């Protein structure tokens, strides 16, 4: 099924505009309905829709992958996307407004040029904020995470309603989807205590054999995930724990008060004298090693099936 899902997803690689996202969600909902799994949008916002498969309220484990894709940007901006995103919004609008004001006051004859600059500034703000989407040059992004969730849905369903799958929107827009999801789950008391649910985020796991389990605040949950990974890992796979840094902007930060972990795969993880780790992450996610998806699905199944044994009470 992994190969079939992968081939099907080639028609939904671009997921930035509202129509592209809607087509993708329709595809996921059809797959879920064919498996007799219920789906819902939570919350259902005009421009930010998280797709839920399973019973989010009663699930003990919530497995997530973001499905939106970003515009392709220079590497410096991609590495600091959330900060640059906000900065560019203010710069585009502010610069246009400033030029308009200066020309209006100092050179009234060039008022027409000031109006053009103001319009361009507003247009730039709307494009960067996503209200007017970029239609071209999109980056393939986290297809492997989406594929992992689809494979687990197909093979294991919802583990007798113990698992809910969440396809998160808005990750590339300052984590908007996960922030809204976390806020509304707390407001509706779906999560109260730290260990009510365990949130696992799958992000870029298609290429490489070096896995990293990331967290914001280390918990016993993270350590147990690593132990199970090492117990069932195949030859050639490795795993390390990676504490969040200020430069990381990932959906699991929206759930930092609760048990959480993010699983990512890298081409290489090198340790230089124990001072820092150097992570080499694929720029694109348009190729997926099917064995990675199979292993990750099996590893998570083992962890969930034996939750009590591994201290997930």
PDB file of C-alpha atoms in Angstrom, residues 22-300:
ATOM      1  CA  UNK A  22      -9.026  21.080  -0.274  1.00  0.00           C
ATOM      2  CA  UNK A  23      -8.191  18.551  -3.002  1.00  0.00           C
ATOM      3  CA  UNK A  24      -5.642  16.925  -0.679  1.00  0.00           C
ATOM      4  CA  UNK A  25      -8.107  16.742   2.235  1.00  0.00           C
ATOM      5  CA  UNK A  26     -10.730  15.193  -0.062  1.00  0.00           C
ATOM      6  CA  UNK A  27      -8.199  12.509  -0.998  1.00  0.00           C
ATOM      7  CA  UNK A  28      -7.362  11.745   2.647  1.00  0.00           C
ATOM      8  CA  UNK A  29     -11.033  11.658   3.624  1.00  0.00           C
ATOM      9  CA  UNK A  30     -11.775   9.182   0.833  1.00  0.00           C
ATOM     10  CA  UNK A  31      -8.971   6.885   2.012  1.00  0.00           C
ATOM     11  CA  UNK A  32     -10.268   7.091   5.590  1.00  0.00           C
ATOM     12  CA  UNK A  33     -13.860   6.412   4.602  1.00  0.00           C
ATOM     13  CA  UNK A  34     -12.740   3.376   2.564  1.00  0.00           C
ATOM     14  CA  UNK A  35     -11.213   2.100   5.824  1.00  0.00           C
ATOM     15  CA  UNK A  36     -14.420   2.907   7.770  1.00  0.00           C
ATOM     16  CA  UNK A  37     -12.632   5.585   9.770  1.00  0.00           C
ATOM     17  CA  UNK A  38     -14.422   8.784  10.711  1.00  0.00           C
ATOM     18  CA  UNK A  39     -12.984  12.170   9.784  1.00  0.00           C
ATOM     19  CA  UNK A  40     -13.596  15.736  10.860  1.00  0.00           C
ATOM     20  CA  UNK A  41     -12.133  19.211  10.499  1.00  0.00           C
ATOM     21  CA  UNK A  42     -10.967  20.631  13.814  1.00  0.00           C
ATOM     22  CA  UNK A  43     -11.165  23.487  14.047  1.00  0.00           C
ATOM     23  CA  UNK A  44     -12.858  24.436  10.798  1.00  0.00           C
ATOM     24  CA  UNK A  45     -11.423  27.824   9.979  1.00  0.00           C
ATOM     25  CA  UNK A  46     -11.643  29.548   6.641  1.00  0.00           C
ATOM     26  CA  UNK A  47      -7.916  29.479   6.001  1.00  0.00           C
ATOM     27  CA  UNK A  48      -6.629  26.894   8.449  1.00  0.00           C
ATOM     28  CA  UNK A  49      -8.157  23.423   8.539  1.00  0.00           C
ATOM     29  CA  UNK A  50      -6.703  20.485  10.475  1.00  0.00           C
ATOM     30  CA  UNK A  51      -8.032  17.131   9.285  1.00  0.00           C
ATOM     31  CA  UNK A  52      -8.699  14.589  12.058  1.00  0.00           C
ATOM     32  CA  UNK A  53      -9.002  10.849  11.477  1.00  0.00           C
ATOM     33  CA  UNK A  54     -10.339   8.955  14.499  1.00  0.00           C
ATOM     34  CA  UNK A  55     -11.640  10.023  17.906  1.00  0.00           C
ATOM     35  CA  UNK A  56      -9.478  12.947  18.981  1.00  0.00           C
ATOM     36  CA  UNK A  57     -11.278  13.385  22.298  1.00  0.00           C
ATOM     37  CA  UNK A  58     -10.747   9.850  23.607  1.00  0.00           C
ATOM     38  CA  UNK A  59      -7.466   8.930  21.895  1.00  0.00           C
ATOM     39  CA  UNK A  60      -4.446   8.294  24.108  1.00  0.00           C
ATOM     40  CA  UNK A  61      -1.994   8.875  21.281  1.00  0.00           C
ATOM     41  CA  UNK A  62      -2.188  11.626  18.670  1.00  0.00           C
ATOM     42  CA  UNK A  63       0.053  11.110  15.635  1.00  0.00           C
ATOM     43  CA  UNK A  64       0.505  14.249  13.550  1.00  0.00           C
ATOM     44  CA  UNK A  65       2.039  15.395  10.276  1.00  0.00           C
ATOM     45  CA  UNK A  66       1.695  18.810   8.697  1.00  0.00           C
ATOM     46  CA  UNK A  67       0.412  18.778   5.140  1.00  0.00           C
ATOM     47  CA  UNK A  68       0.801  22.370   3.935  1.00  0.00           C
ATOM     48  CA  UNK A  69       3.757  23.213   1.712  1.00  0.00           C
ATOM     49  CA  UNK A  70       5.726  26.481   1.650  1.00  0.00           C
ATOM     50  CA  UNK A  71       6.873  28.651  -1.228  1.00  0.00           C
ATOM     51  CA  UNK A  72      10.465  27.961  -2.132  1.00  0.00           C
ATOM     52  CA  UNK A  73      12.619  30.610  -0.530  1.00  0.00           C
ATOM     53  CA  UNK A  74      16.347  31.316  -0.052  1.00  0.00           C
ATOM     54  CA  UNK A  75      17.961  28.927   2.438  1.00  0.00           C
ATOM     55  CA  UNK A  76      18.490  31.604   5.110  1.00  0.00           C
ATOM     56  CA  UNK A  77      14.781  32.441   5.089  1.00  0.00           C
ATOM     57  CA  UNK A  78      13.743  28.759   5.089  1.00  0.00           C
ATOM     58  CA  UNK A  79      15.874  28.094   8.173  1.00  0.00           C
ATOM     59  CA  UNK A  80      14.315  31.068   9.984  1.00  0.00           C
ATOM     60  CA  UNK A  81      10.961  30.965   8.250  1.00  0.00           C
ATOM     61  CA  UNK A  82       8.639  31.956  11.086  1.00  0.00           C
ATOM     62  CA  UNK A  83      10.708  35.009  12.032  1.00  0.00           C
ATOM     63  CA  UNK A  84      11.341  36.127   8.460  1.00  0.00           C
ATOM     64  CA  UNK A  85       7.691  35.564   7.584  1.00  0.00           C
ATOM     65  CA  UNK A  86       6.524  38.092  10.175  1.00  0.00           C
ATOM     66  CA  UNK A  87       9.363  40.511   9.368  1.00  0.00           C
ATOM     67  CA  UNK A  88       8.630  40.459   5.647  1.00  0.00           C
ATOM     68  CA  UNK A  89       4.954  41.188   6.297  1.00  0.00           C
ATOM     69  CA  UNK A  90       5.785  44.368   8.191  1.00  0.00           C
ATOM     70  CA  UNK A  91       8.585  45.404   5.819  1.00  0.00           C
ATOM     71  CA  UNK A  92       6.496  45.078   2.682  1.00  0.00           C
ATOM     72  CA  UNK A  93       3.580  47.066   4.048  1.00  0.00           C
ATOM     73  CA  UNK A  94       5.687  49.489   6.084  1.00  0.00           C
ATOM     74  CA  UNK A  95       8.088  50.329   3.267  1.00  0.00           C
ATOM     75  CA  UNK A  96       5.287  50.983   0.813  1.00  0.00           C
ATOM     76  CA  UNK A  97       3.477  53.187   3.299  1.00  0.00           C
ATOM     77  CA  UNK A  98       6.660  55.102   4.155  1.00  0.00           C
ATOM     78  CA  UNK A  99       7.501  55.862   0.521  1.00  0.00           C
ATOM     79  CA  UNK A 100       3.907  56.929  -0.115  1.00  0.00           C
ATOM     80  CA  UNK A 101       3.997  59.309   2.860  1.00  0.00           C
ATOM     81  CA  UNK A 102       7.393  60.817   1.919  1.00  0.00           C
ATOM     82  CA  UNK A 103       6.443  61.423  -1.696  1.00  0.00           C
ATOM     83  CA  UNK A 104       3.079  62.883  -0.691  1.00  0.00           C
ATOM     84  CA  UNK A 105       4.727  65.368   1.691  1.00  0.00           C
ATOM     85  CA  UNK A 106       7.996  66.175  -0.085  1.00  0.00           C
ATOM     86  CA  UNK A 107       7.195  65.740  -3.767  1.00  0.00           C
ATOM     87  CA  UNK A 108       3.444  66.167  -4.365  1.00  0.00           C
ATOM     88  CA  UNK A 109       3.948  65.940  -8.127  1.00  0.00           C
ATOM     89  CA  UNK A 110       5.044  62.326  -7.687  1.00  0.00           C
ATOM     90  CA  UNK A 111       1.918  61.363  -5.770  1.00  0.00           C
ATOM     91  CA  UNK A 112       1.101  58.811  -8.480  1.00  0.00           C
ATOM     92  CA  UNK A 113       4.398  57.032  -7.781  1.00  0.00           C
ATOM     93  CA  UNK A 114       3.631  57.011  -4.064  1.00  0.00           C
ATOM     94  CA  UNK A 115       0.251  55.424  -4.748  1.00  0.00           C
ATOM     95  CA  UNK A 116       1.917  52.716  -6.859  1.00  0.00           C
ATOM     96  CA  UNK A 117       4.402  51.983  -4.076  1.00  0.00           C
ATOM     97  CA  UNK A 118       1.596  51.786  -1.516  1.00  0.00           C
ATOM     98  CA  UNK A 119      -0.368  49.373  -3.702  1.00  0.00           C
ATOM     99  CA  UNK A 120       2.736  47.247  -4.227  1.00  0.00           C
ATOM    100  CA  UNK A 121       3.369  47.248  -0.477  1.00  0.00           C
ATOM    101  CA  UNK A 122      -0.177  46.081   0.257  1.00  0.00           C
ATOM    102  CA  UNK A 123       0.093  43.457  -2.477  1.00  0.00           C
ATOM    103  CA  UNK A 124       3.381  42.193  -1.040  1.00  0.00           C
ATOM    104  CA  UNK A 125       1.830  41.988   2.417  1.00  0.00           C
ATOM    105  CA  UNK A 126      -1.120  39.978   1.093  1.00  0.00           C
ATOM    106  CA  UNK A 127       1.173  37.601  -0.797  1.00  0.00           C
ATOM    107  CA  UNK A 128       3.534  36.977   2.107  1.00  0.00           C
ATOM    108  CA  UNK A 129       0.694  36.550   4.614  1.00  0.00           C
ATOM    109  CA  UNK A 130      -0.874  33.930   2.337  1.00  0.00           C
ATOM    110  CA  UNK A 131      -4.130  35.773   1.638  1.00  0.00           C
ATOM    111  CA  UNK A 132      -3.021  35.889  -2.006  1.00  0.00           C
ATOM    112  CA  UNK A 133      -1.110  32.600  -2.386  1.00  0.00           C
ATOM    113  CA  UNK A 134       2.021  31.940  -4.405  1.00  0.00           C
ATOM    114  CA  UNK A 135       0.932  29.805  -7.320  1.00  0.00           C
ATOM    115  CA  UNK A 136       4.320  28.556  -8.530  1.00  0.00           C
ATOM    116  CA  UNK A 137       7.744  27.375  -7.372  1.00  0.00           C
ATOM    117  CA  UNK A 138       6.414  25.386  -4.445  1.00  0.00           C
ATOM    118  CA  UNK A 139       8.598  23.119  -2.359  1.00  0.00           C
ATOM    119  CA  UNK A 140       7.665  19.467  -1.813  1.00  0.00           C
ATOM    120  CA  UNK A 141       7.314  19.164   1.931  1.00  0.00           C
ATOM    121  CA  UNK A 142       6.631  16.334   4.398  1.00  0.00           C
ATOM    122  CA  UNK A 143       5.090  13.946   1.908  1.00  0.00           C
ATOM    123  CA  UNK A 144       6.855  11.226   3.910  1.00  0.00           C
ATOM    124  CA  UNK A 145       5.077  12.289   7.110  1.00  0.00           C
ATOM    125  CA  UNK A 146       1.715  12.191   5.357  1.00  0.00           C
ATOM    126  CA  UNK A 147       2.591   8.807   3.886  1.00  0.00           C
ATOM    127  CA  UNK A 148       3.459   7.422   7.335  1.00  0.00           C
ATOM    128  CA  UNK A 149       0.044   8.389   8.693  1.00  0.00           C
ATOM    129  CA  UNK A 150      -1.718   6.880   5.676  1.00  0.00           C
ATOM    130  CA  UNK A 151       0.227   3.638   6.042  1.00  0.00           C
ATOM    131  CA  UNK A 152      -0.610   3.356   9.751  1.00  0.00           C
ATOM    132  CA  UNK A 153      -4.276   4.076   9.041  1.00  0.00           C
ATOM    133  CA  UNK A 154      -4.318   1.300   6.462  1.00  0.00           C
ATOM    134  CA  UNK A 155      -2.412  -1.294   8.494  1.00  0.00           C
ATOM    135  CA  UNK A 156      -3.571  -0.608  12.034  1.00  0.00           C
ATOM    136  CA  UNK A 157      -6.684   1.592  11.782  1.00  0.00           C
ATOM    137  CA  UNK A 158      -6.993   3.474  15.086  1.00  0.00           C
ATOM    138  CA  UNK A 159      -5.784   0.732  17.476  1.00  0.00           C
ATOM    139  CA  UNK A 160      -9.323   0.330  18.886  1.00  0.00           C
ATOM    140  CA  UNK A 161      -9.755   4.119  19.149  1.00  0.00           C
ATOM    141  CA  UNK A 162      -6.549   4.615  21.126  1.00  0.00           C
ATOM    142  CA  UNK A 163      -4.992   6.603  18.263  1.00  0.00           C
ATOM    143  CA  UNK A 164      -6.111   9.673  16.349  1.00  0.00           C
ATOM    144  CA  UNK A 165      -4.308  10.965  13.271  1.00  0.00           C
ATOM    145  CA  UNK A 166      -4.036  14.698  12.617  1.00  0.00           C
ATOM    146  CA  UNK A 167      -3.055  16.242   9.296  1.00  0.00           C
ATOM    147  CA  UNK A 168      -2.028  19.716  10.413  1.00  0.00           C
ATOM    148  CA  UNK A 169      -2.487  22.857   8.350  1.00  0.00           C
ATOM    149  CA  UNK A 170      -0.623  26.139   8.795  1.00  0.00           C
ATOM    150  CA  UNK A 171       2.787  24.857   9.860  1.00  0.00           C
ATOM    151  CA  UNK A 172       4.403  27.104   7.259  1.00  0.00           C
ATOM    152  CA  UNK A 173       2.368  30.050   8.538  1.00  0.00           C
ATOM    153  CA  UNK A 174       3.943  30.424  11.978  1.00  0.00           C
ATOM    154  CA  UNK A 175       2.491  27.123  13.279  1.00  0.00           C
ATOM    155  CA  UNK A 176      -1.037  28.497  13.046  1.00  0.00           C
ATOM    156  CA  UNK A 177      -2.758  25.106  12.693  1.00  0.00           C
ATOM    157  CA  UNK A 178      -1.074  23.423  15.668  1.00  0.00           C
ATOM    158  CA  UNK A 179      -1.493  26.508  17.844  1.00  0.00           C
ATOM    159  CA  UNK A 180      -5.230  26.614  17.169  1.00  0.00           C
ATOM    160  CA  UNK A 181      -5.490  22.850  17.690  1.00  0.00           C
ATOM    161  CA  UNK A 182      -3.720  23.000  21.058  1.00  0.00           C
ATOM    162  CA  UNK A 183      -5.750  25.987  22.242  1.00  0.00           C
ATOM    163  CA  UNK A 184      -9.120  24.489  21.321  1.00  0.00           C
ATOM    164  CA  UNK A 185      -8.279  21.061  22.760  1.00  0.00           C
ATOM    165  CA  UNK A 186      -7.477  22.739  26.075  1.00  0.00           C
ATOM    166  CA  UNK A 187     -10.592  24.916  25.945  1.00  0.00           C
ATOM    167  CA  UNK A 188     -12.746  21.843  25.328  1.00  0.00           C
ATOM    168  CA  UNK A 189     -10.831  19.952  28.022  1.00  0.00           C
ATOM    169  CA  UNK A 190      -9.642  17.251  25.662  1.00  0.00           C
ATOM    170  CA  UNK A 191      -6.258  17.654  27.354  1.00  0.00           C
ATOM    171  CA  UNK A 192      -5.894  18.797  30.955  1.00  0.00           C
ATOM    172  CA  UNK A 193      -2.994  17.008  32.618  1.00  0.00           C
ATOM    173  CA  UNK A 194       0.478  16.708  31.155  1.00  0.00           C
ATOM    174  CA  UNK A 195       0.152  12.970  30.479  1.00  0.00           C
ATOM    175  CA  UNK A 196      -3.464  12.881  29.262  1.00  0.00           C
ATOM    176  CA  UNK A 197      -2.344  12.305  25.685  1.00  0.00           C
ATOM    177  CA  UNK A 198       0.946  11.730  23.942  1.00  0.00           C
ATOM    178  CA  UNK A 199       1.591  13.748  20.803  1.00  0.00           C
ATOM    179  CA  UNK A 200       3.951  12.348  18.161  1.00  0.00           C
ATOM    180  CA  UNK A 201       4.885  14.497  15.166  1.00  0.00           C
ATOM    181  CA  UNK A 202       6.275  12.950  11.975  1.00  0.00           C
ATOM    182  CA  UNK A 203       8.332  15.331   9.839  1.00  0.00           C
ATOM    183  CA  UNK A 204      10.620  14.478   6.893  1.00  0.00           C
ATOM    184  CA  UNK A 205      11.319  10.781   7.438  1.00  0.00           C
ATOM    185  CA  UNK A 206      11.695   9.685   3.811  1.00  0.00           C
ATOM    186  CA  UNK A 207      15.453   9.947   3.268  1.00  0.00           C
ATOM    187  CA  UNK A 208      18.344   8.775   5.427  1.00  0.00           C
ATOM    188  CA  UNK A 209      18.866   6.232   8.197  1.00  0.00           C
ATOM    189  CA  UNK A 210      19.709   8.568  11.072  1.00  0.00           C
ATOM    190  CA  UNK A 211      16.625   9.417  13.103  1.00  0.00           C
ATOM    191  CA  UNK A 212      16.300  12.157  15.691  1.00  0.00           C
ATOM    192  CA  UNK A 213      13.627  12.350  18.385  1.00  0.00           C
ATOM    193  CA  UNK A 214      13.200  16.012  19.272  1.00  0.00           C
ATOM    194  CA  UNK A 215      11.470  17.588  22.241  1.00  0.00           C
ATOM    195  CA  UNK A 216      11.068  20.913  23.987  1.00  0.00           C
ATOM    196  CA  UNK A 217      11.104  19.616  27.555  1.00  0.00           C
ATOM    197  CA  UNK A 218      12.510  16.140  28.062  1.00  0.00           C
ATOM    198  CA  UNK A 219      10.128  13.599  29.590  1.00  0.00           C
ATOM    199  CA  UNK A 220      10.108   9.890  30.357  1.00  0.00           C
ATOM    200  CA  UNK A 221       8.004   9.543  27.218  1.00  0.00           C
ATOM    201  CA  UNK A 222      10.908  10.666  25.006  1.00  0.00           C
ATOM    202  CA  UNK A 223      13.321   8.263  26.676  1.00  0.00           C
ATOM    203  CA  UNK A 224      10.924   5.337  26.231  1.00  0.00           C
ATOM    204  CA  UNK A 225      10.457   6.124  22.557  1.00  0.00           C
ATOM    205  CA  UNK A 226      14.214   5.957  22.105  1.00  0.00           C
ATOM    206  CA  UNK A 227      14.430   2.642  23.981  1.00  0.00           C
ATOM    207  CA  UNK A 228      11.754   1.027  21.823  1.00  0.00           C
ATOM    208  CA  UNK A 229      13.363   2.395  18.664  1.00  0.00           C
ATOM    209  CA  UNK A 230      16.712   0.872  19.573  1.00  0.00           C
ATOM    210  CA  UNK A 231      15.094  -2.430  20.521  1.00  0.00           C
ATOM    211  CA  UNK A 232      13.346  -2.845  17.156  1.00  0.00           C
ATOM    212  CA  UNK A 233      15.619  -0.923  14.803  1.00  0.00           C
ATOM    213  CA  UNK A 234      17.000  -2.615  11.724  1.00  0.00           C
ATOM    214  CA  UNK A 235      20.659  -2.775  10.833  1.00  0.00           C
ATOM    215  CA  UNK A 236      21.851   0.602   9.616  1.00  0.00           C
ATOM    216  CA  UNK A 237      19.313   2.695  11.526  1.00  0.00           C
ATOM    217  CA  UNK A 238      20.349   4.928  14.391  1.00  0.00           C
ATOM    218  CA  UNK A 239      18.549   7.316  16.709  1.00  0.00           C
ATOM    219  CA  UNK A 240      19.587  10.196  18.940  1.00  0.00           C
ATOM    220  CA  UNK A 241      17.704  12.592  21.193  1.00  0.00           C
ATOM    221  CA  UNK A 242      17.776  16.200  20.029  1.00  0.00           C
ATOM    222  CA  UNK A 243      16.758  18.974  22.387  1.00  0.00           C
ATOM    223  CA  UNK A 244      14.896  21.864  20.812  1.00  0.00           C
ATOM    224  CA  UNK A 245      16.880  25.002  20.063  1.00  0.00           C
ATOM    225  CA  UNK A 246      15.660  28.541  19.575  1.00  0.00           C
ATOM    226  CA  UNK A 247      16.094  28.196  15.813  1.00  0.00           C
ATOM    227  CA  UNK A 248      13.697  25.234  15.596  1.00  0.00           C
ATOM    228  CA  UNK A 249      10.151  26.143  14.643  1.00  0.00           C
ATOM    229  CA  UNK A 250       8.032  23.000  14.656  1.00  0.00           C
ATOM    230  CA  UNK A 251       4.454  22.070  15.454  1.00  0.00           C
ATOM    231  CA  UNK A 252       5.367  20.201  18.632  1.00  0.00           C
ATOM    232  CA  UNK A 253       6.186  23.533  20.281  1.00  0.00           C
ATOM    233  CA  UNK A 254       2.424  24.175  20.426  1.00  0.00           C
ATOM    234  CA  UNK A 255       2.165  21.166  22.778  1.00  0.00           C
ATOM    235  CA  UNK A 256       5.276  21.783  24.877  1.00  0.00           C
ATOM    236  CA  UNK A 257       3.227  21.641  28.101  1.00  0.00           C
ATOM    237  CA  UNK A 258       2.250  18.045  27.363  1.00  0.00           C
ATOM    238  CA  UNK A 259       4.007  14.783  26.511  1.00  0.00           C
ATOM    239  CA  UNK A 260       5.330  15.317  22.995  1.00  0.00           C
ATOM    240  CA  UNK A 261       8.031  14.233  20.579  1.00  0.00           C
ATOM    241  CA  UNK A 262       8.943  14.868  16.964  1.00  0.00           C
ATOM    242  CA  UNK A 263      10.536  12.191  14.777  1.00  0.00           C
ATOM    243  CA  UNK A 264      12.715  13.312  11.863  1.00  0.00           C
ATOM    244  CA  UNK A 265      15.143  11.473   9.610  1.00  0.00           C
ATOM    245  CA  UNK A 266      18.432  12.961   8.415  1.00  0.00           C
ATOM    246  CA  UNK A 267      20.935  12.062   5.746  1.00  0.00           C
ATOM    247  CA  UNK A 268      23.648  12.250   8.387  1.00  0.00           C
ATOM    248  CA  UNK A 269      24.066  13.088  12.051  1.00  0.00           C
ATOM    249  CA  UNK A 270      27.630  13.870  13.092  1.00  0.00           C
ATOM    250  CA  UNK A 271      28.841  14.526  16.587  1.00  0.00           C
ATOM    251  CA  UNK A 272      31.852  16.804  16.980  1.00  0.00           C
ATOM    252  CA  UNK A 273      33.418  16.159  20.369  1.00  0.00           C
ATOM    253  CA  UNK A 274      30.069  16.220  22.124  1.00  0.00           C
ATOM    254  CA  UNK A 275      29.726  19.972  21.720  1.00  0.00           C
ATOM    255  CA  UNK A 276      27.064  20.050  19.057  1.00  0.00           C
ATOM    256  CA  UNK A 277      25.400  17.863  16.473  1.00  0.00           C
ATOM    257  CA  UNK A 278      25.447  18.650  12.771  1.00  0.00           C
ATOM    258  CA  UNK A 279      22.218  17.652  11.052  1.00  0.00           C
ATOM    259  CA  UNK A 280      21.998  17.306   7.297  1.00  0.00           C
ATOM    260  CA  UNK A 281      18.353  17.504   6.291  1.00  0.00           C
ATOM    261  CA  UNK A 282      17.076  16.906   2.725  1.00  0.00           C
ATOM    262  CA  UNK A 283      15.971  20.138   1.069  1.00  0.00           C
ATOM    263  CA  UNK A 284      13.106  18.354  -0.676  1.00  0.00           C
ATOM    264  CA  UNK A 285      10.805  15.516   0.284  1.00  0.00           C
ATOM    265  CA  UNK A 286       9.933  14.265  -3.196  1.00  0.00           C
ATOM    266  CA  UNK A 287      11.688  10.908  -2.758  1.00  0.00           C
ATOM    267  CA  UNK A 288      10.713   8.414  -0.081  1.00  0.00           C
ATOM    268  CA  UNK A 289      12.506   5.258   1.006  1.00  0.00           C
ATOM    269  CA  UNK A 290       9.590   2.871   1.580  1.00  0.00           C
ATOM    270  CA  UNK A 291      11.569   0.879   4.135  1.00  0.00           C
ATOM    271  CA  UNK A 292      11.708   3.993   6.345  1.00  0.00           C
ATOM    272  CA  UNK A 293       7.923   4.223   6.342  1.00  0.00           C
ATOM    273  CA  UNK A 294       7.557   0.502   7.059  1.00  0.00           C
ATOM    274  CA  UNK A 295      10.014   0.635   9.935  1.00  0.00           C
ATOM    275  CA  UNK A 296       8.566   3.782  11.477  1.00  0.00           C
ATOM    276  CA  UNK A 297       5.030   2.388  11.311  1.00  0.00           C
ATOM    277  CA  UNK A 298       6.139  -0.875  12.924  1.00  0.00           C
ATOM    278  CA  UNK A 299       8.093   0.928  15.621  1.00  0.00           C
ATOM    279  CA  UNK A 300       5.144   3.141  16.563  1.00  0.00           C
TER     280      UNK A 300
END
